[in-house]
Each structure stands twice: as C-alpha cells, then as structure tokens.
Coordinates of C-alpha atoms and ligand atoms in Angstrom, one line a residue:
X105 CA 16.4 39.8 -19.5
X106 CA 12.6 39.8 -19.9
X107 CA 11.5 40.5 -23.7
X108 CA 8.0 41.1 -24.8
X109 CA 7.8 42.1 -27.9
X110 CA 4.6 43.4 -29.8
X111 CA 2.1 40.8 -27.7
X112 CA -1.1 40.6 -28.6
X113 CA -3.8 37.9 -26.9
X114 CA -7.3 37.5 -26.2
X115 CA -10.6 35.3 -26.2
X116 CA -11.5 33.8 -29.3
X117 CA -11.4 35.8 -31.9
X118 CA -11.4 39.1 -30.1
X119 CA -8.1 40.7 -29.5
X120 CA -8.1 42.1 -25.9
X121 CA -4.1 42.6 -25.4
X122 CA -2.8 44.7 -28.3
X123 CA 0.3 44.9 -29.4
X124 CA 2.4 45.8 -25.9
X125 CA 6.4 46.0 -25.8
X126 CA 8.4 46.1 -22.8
X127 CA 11.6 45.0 -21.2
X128 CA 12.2 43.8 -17.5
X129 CA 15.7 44.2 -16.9
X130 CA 17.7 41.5 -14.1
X131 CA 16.7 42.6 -10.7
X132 CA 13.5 44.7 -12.3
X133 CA 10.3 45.4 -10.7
X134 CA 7.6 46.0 -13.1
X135 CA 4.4 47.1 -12.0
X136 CA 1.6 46.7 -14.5
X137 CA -0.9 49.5 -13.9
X138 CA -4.4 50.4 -15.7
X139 CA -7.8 50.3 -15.3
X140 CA -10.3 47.6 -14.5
X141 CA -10.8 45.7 -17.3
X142 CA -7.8 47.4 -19.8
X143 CA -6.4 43.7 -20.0
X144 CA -3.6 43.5 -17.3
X145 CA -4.6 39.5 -16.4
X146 CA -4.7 38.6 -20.1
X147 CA -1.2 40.4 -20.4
X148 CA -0.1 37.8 -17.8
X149 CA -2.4 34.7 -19.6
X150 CA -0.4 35.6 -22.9
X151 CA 3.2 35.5 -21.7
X152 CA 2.8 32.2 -19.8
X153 CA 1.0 30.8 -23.1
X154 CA -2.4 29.9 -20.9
X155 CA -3.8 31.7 -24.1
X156 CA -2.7 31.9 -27.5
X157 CA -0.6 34.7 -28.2
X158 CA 1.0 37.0 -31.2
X159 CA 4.4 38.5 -30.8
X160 CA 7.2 37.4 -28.6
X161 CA 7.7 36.6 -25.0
X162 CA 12.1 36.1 -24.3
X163 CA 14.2 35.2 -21.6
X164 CA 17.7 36.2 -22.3
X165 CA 16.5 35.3 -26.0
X166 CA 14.9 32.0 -25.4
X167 CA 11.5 31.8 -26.6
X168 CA 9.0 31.3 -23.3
X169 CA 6.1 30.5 -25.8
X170 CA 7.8 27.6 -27.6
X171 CA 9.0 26.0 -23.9
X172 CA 7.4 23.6 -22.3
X173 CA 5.0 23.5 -19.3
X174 CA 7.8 22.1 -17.3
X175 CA 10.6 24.4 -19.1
X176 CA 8.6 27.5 -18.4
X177 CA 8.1 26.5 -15.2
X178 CA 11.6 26.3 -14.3
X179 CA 12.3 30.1 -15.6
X180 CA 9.0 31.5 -14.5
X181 CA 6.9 31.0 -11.1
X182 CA 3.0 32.8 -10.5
X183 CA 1.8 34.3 -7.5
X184 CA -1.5 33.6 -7.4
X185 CA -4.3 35.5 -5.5
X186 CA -4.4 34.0 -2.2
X187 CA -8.4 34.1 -1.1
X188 CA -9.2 30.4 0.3
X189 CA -7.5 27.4 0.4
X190 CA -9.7 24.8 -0.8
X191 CA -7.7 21.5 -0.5
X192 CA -5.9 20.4 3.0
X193 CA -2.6 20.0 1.7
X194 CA -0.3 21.0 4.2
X195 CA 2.1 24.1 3.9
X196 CA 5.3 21.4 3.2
X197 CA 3.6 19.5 0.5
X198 CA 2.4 22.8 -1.1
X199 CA 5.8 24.7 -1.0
X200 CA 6.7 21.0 -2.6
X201 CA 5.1 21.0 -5.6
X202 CA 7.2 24.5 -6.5
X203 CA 10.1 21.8 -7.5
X204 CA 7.4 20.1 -9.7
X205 CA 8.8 21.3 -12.8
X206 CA 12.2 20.4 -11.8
X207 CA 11.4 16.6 -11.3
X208 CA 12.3 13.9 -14.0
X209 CA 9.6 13.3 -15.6
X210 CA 8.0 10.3 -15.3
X211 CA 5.4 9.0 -13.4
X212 CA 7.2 7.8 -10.1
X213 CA 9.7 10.3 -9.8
X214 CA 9.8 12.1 -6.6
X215 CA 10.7 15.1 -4.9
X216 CA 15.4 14.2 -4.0
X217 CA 16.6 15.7 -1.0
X218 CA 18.0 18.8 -2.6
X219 CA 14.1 19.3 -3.6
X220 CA 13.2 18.8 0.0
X221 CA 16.1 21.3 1.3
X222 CA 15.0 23.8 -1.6
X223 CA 11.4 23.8 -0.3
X224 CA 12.7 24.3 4.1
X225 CA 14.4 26.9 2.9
X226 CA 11.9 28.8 1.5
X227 CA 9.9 27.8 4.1
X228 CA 12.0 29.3 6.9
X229 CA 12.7 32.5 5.0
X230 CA 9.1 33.0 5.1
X231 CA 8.7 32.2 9.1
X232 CA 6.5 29.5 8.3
X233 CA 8.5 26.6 9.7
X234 CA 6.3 26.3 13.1
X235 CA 3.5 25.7 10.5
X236 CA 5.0 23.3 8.0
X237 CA 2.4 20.2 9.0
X238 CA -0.4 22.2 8.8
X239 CA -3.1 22.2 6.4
X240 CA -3.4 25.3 4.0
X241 CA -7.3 24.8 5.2
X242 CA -6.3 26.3 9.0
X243 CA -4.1 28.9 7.6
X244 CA -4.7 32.9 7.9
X245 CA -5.1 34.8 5.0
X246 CA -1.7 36.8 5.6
X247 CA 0.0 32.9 6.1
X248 CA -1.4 31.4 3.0
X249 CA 0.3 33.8 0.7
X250 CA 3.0 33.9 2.2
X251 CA 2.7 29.4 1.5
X252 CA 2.1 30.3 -2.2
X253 CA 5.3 33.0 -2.4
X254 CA 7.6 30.1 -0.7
X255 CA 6.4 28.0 -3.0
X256 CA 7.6 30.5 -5.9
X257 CA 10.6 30.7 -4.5
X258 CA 11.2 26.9 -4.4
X259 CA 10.6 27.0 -8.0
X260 CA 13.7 28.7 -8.2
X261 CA 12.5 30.9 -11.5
X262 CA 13.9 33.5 -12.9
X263 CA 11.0 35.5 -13.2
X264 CA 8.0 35.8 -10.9
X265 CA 3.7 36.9 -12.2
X266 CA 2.0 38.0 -9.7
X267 CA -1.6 38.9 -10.4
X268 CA -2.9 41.7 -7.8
X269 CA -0.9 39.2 -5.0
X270 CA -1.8 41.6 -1.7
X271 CA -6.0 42.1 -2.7
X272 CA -7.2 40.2 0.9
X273 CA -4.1 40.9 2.8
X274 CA -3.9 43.5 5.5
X275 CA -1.6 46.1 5.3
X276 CA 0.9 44.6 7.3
X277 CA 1.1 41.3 5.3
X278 CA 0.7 43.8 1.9
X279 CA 4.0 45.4 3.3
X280 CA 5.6 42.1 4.5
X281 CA 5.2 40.4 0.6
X282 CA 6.3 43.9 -0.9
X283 CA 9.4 42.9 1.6
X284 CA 10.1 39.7 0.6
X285 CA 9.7 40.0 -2.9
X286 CA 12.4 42.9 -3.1
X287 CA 14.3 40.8 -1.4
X288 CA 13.8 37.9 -3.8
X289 CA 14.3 40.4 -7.1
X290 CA 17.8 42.1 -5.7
X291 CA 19.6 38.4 -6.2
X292 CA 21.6 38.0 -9.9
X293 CA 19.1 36.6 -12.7
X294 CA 15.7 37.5 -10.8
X295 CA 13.3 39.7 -11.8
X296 CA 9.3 40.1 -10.7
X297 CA 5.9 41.8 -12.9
X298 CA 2.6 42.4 -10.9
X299 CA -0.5 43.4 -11.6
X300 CA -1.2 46.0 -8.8
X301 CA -4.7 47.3 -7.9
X302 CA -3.0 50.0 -5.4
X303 CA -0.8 52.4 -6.6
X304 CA 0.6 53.1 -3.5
X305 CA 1.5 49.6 -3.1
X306 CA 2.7 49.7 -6.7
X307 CA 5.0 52.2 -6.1
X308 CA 6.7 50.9 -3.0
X309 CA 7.2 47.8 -5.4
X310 CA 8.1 48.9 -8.6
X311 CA 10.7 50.4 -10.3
X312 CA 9.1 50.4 -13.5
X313 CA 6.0 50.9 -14.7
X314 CA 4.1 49.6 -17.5
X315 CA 0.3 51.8 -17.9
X316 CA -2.3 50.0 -19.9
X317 CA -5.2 51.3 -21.7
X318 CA -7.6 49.7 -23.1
X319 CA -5.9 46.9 -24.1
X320 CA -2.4 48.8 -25.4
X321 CA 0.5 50.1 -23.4
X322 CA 0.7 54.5 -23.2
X323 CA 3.5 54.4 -20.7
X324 CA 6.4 52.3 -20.1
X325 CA 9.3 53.3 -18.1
X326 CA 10.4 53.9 -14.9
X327 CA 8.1 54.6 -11.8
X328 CA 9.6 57.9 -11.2
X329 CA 9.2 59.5 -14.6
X330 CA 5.1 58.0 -14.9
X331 CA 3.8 61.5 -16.2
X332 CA 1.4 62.3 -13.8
X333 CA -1.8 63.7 -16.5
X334 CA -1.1 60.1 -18.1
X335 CA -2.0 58.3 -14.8
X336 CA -5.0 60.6 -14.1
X337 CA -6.6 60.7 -17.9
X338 CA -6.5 56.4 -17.7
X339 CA -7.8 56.7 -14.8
X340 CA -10.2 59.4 -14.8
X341 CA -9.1 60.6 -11.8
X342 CA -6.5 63.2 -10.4
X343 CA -4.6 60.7 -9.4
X344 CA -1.7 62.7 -7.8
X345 CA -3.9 65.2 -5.9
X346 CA -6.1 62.6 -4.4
X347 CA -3.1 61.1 -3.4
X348 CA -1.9 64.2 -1.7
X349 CA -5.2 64.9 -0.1
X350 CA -5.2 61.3 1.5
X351 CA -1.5 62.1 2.7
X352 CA -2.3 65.2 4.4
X353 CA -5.3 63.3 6.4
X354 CA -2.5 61.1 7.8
X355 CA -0.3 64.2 8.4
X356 CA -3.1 64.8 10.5
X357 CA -3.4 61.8 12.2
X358 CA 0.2 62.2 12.8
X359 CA 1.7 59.5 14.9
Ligands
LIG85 P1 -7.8 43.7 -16.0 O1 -6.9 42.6 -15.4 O2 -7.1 44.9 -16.5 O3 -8.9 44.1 -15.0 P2 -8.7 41.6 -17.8 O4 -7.5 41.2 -18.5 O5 -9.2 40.7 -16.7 O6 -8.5 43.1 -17.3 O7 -9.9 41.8 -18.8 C1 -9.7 42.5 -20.0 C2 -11.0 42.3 -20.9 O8 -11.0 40.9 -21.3 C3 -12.3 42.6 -20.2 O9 -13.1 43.3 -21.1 C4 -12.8 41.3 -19.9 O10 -14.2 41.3 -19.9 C5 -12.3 40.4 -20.9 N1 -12.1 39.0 -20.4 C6 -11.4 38.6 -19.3 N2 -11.4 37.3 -19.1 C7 -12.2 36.8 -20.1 C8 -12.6 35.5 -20.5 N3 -12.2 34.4 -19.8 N4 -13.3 35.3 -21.6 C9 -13.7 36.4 -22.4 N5 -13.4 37.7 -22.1 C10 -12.6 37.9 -21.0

C-alpha cells in the first residue's frame, strides 16, 4: 500500500536519510527503530515532503511527494508528540480541523455536518465526549493525545506518522494509544509507521520493523524475525538480555 522507495532527505546540503526502502502493507504496523540521532524524524520529514527528498514515497502508486498539502492530508494524518497545549482551543474545534483537508477550498468554506459527525465520532471513540467544550489548555497529558489521535482519525487517512506519540504518557495511556491505534490499523485501507523510543512499546505495536543506522536502513522486516545481535550492535547494548533481566525483576514482583 505504503511505498518508499530509495528515500534520501536531509538539511541543506547534508544528506542525513540515505537511501531507505520499505513497504507498509494495508493493515501494517511499522515500527521505526534506531538510535538517537540515526534520522528516524527526518525519515518522517521526507515522506510528508516537510523536507525535500530523493527517491519515492507511494500510496497504492500515487506519488505522496507530488500531492498537495490538502491531497496528502486526506491520505496521510501525524500524531504529533503531545507535551503542552499552548492555544485554548477546545477539544471539538481541535478534533475539527482533522477535516481541514477535506474542506473546499476557499476562504469561507466551513466544516458541513458530515464533517461535524466525522469529528463526534472520533471524539466518542476516544471517551472524550464529557470534555468536548473544554480547552486543550485544562487537558491532562494522557487526554491531550488522545485530542490529537481523534483528530487523526477525523482526517480519515489512510495512513497515520506518529513520531515517538507515548514519550509523556504514563503507561496506562501508552497502552490505551497502542489500543486504539490497532484498532484504527485492523480496518480495510489503513495502515500506521511510528517512531518508537521503547522497544517494548514498539513491539506490542508493530508488526514490522524497520532498524535504522546512521542514517540507512540494516533491517526491515517483521518484528518477530529482528535478529537479535542486529538490535544490540545499533544499539550498543544487549538488548535481549537486558530485556530478560528487567522481566525477571517483575517475575519477582510478581502480582
Ligand atoms: P532521530 O529521530 O533518529 O533521533 P533525527 O532525524 O532527529 O534523529 O536526526 C538525525 C540527524 O539530523 C542528527 O544528526 C541531527 O542532529 C540532524 N538534524 C535533525 N534536525 C535537524 C535540523 N533541523 N537541522 C539540521 N540538522 C538536523
């Protein structure tokens, strides 16, 4: 469904993304994994075109690079990193602006009634109707993203970025968006690609993985076959046996 094909982006001159292939399949959960700093954001930057980019970004062929603002953003939503709300817009008016790309354009168009029925409906499946007139300013942490992933869903893409989505949630909201956006990706013609700090969390999510290195792609496949001395060597870190060493503290702990 997803195609990118021999990508390469960066700042200026300097190339940081080279040259990464991959596929995300309908229904796919791709979890970008790597290394601070090995270019996982400016992966994302490229395939939305917020930077200039070599190669090819498809959706079932069409070219996401040549479309529009307003095209792209009717076949491909973003998850932002939900720290602080900075403006008071409330949690209906933000979910709103999700069917911003799917306005006429123009400058008085405005949101029809099927817009307005797009955006409850996300806003219910995310329990949030109690809180629909209130600013994103008086929101929780936990609440705000779950404002910003209704307003992805309003968008009704194809495809949802998210960009390390769960990084000031607690673990029961990190759990809760992991929830809701396998939900989301198990409907015909959807698909989702994070960037995931933790790998636990990037497991629980993904299906596939893509490992970066320093800019290039060394693994790309599905979660369960990520060779294990891959994972460590990017990481410089035995990944697998921390991770068993952390399980057996909460064998443990039991419960
Ligand atoms: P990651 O998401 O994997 O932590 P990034 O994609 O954010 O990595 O960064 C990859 C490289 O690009 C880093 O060396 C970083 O310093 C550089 N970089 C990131 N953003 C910018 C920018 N706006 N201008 C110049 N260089 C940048």
């Amino acid at each position: 469904m997803l195609e990118v094909k021999n990508l390469s982006c960066g700042y200026g001159r300097e190339k940081v993304v080279k040259d990464v292939s991959f596929t995300l399949p309908e229904r796919g959960r791709l979890a970008v994994l790597g290394p601070n700093g090995c270019g996982k954001t400016t992966l994302l930057r490229g395939m939305t075109g917020f930077l200039p980019a070599e190669g090819a970004v498809t959706l079932d062929g069409a070219d996401l690079l040549k479309m529009s603002p307003r095209e792209r953003g009717r076949a491909v939503a973003e998850l932002p990193q939900a720290s602080a709300a900075w403006f008071a817009y409330t949690v209906m008016e933000t979910v709103l602006m999700g069917r911003y790309a799917h306005l006429k354009p123009g400058l008085f168009s405005a949101p029809t009634r099927a817009d307005r029925e797009i955006a409850e409906d996300a806003i219910r499946r995310l329990g949030l109707w109690e809180e629909r007139d209130r600013p994103l300013t008086r929101l929780s942490g936990g609440q705000l993203q779950r404002v910003l992933l209704a307003r992805a869903f309003a968008q009704t893409p194809r495809v949802i970025l998210l960009d390390e989505p769960t990084n000031h949630l607690d673990l029961k909201y990190q759990v809760e968006l992991v929830r809701e956006l396998k939900g989301w990706c198990a409907q015909p013609g959807h698909a989702a690609l994070g960037v995931f700090h933790d790998l636990d969390l990037a497991l629980n999510f993904a299906d596939l993985v893509l490992l970066m290195e320093g800019g290039g792609a060394v693994y790309f496949g599905p979660a369960d076959a990520l060779p294990p001395q891959e994972l460590s060597r990017v990481f410089g870190l035995d990944v697998p046996a921390y991770m068993r060493r952390s399980r057996a503290r909460w064998e443990r702990i039991g419960g």
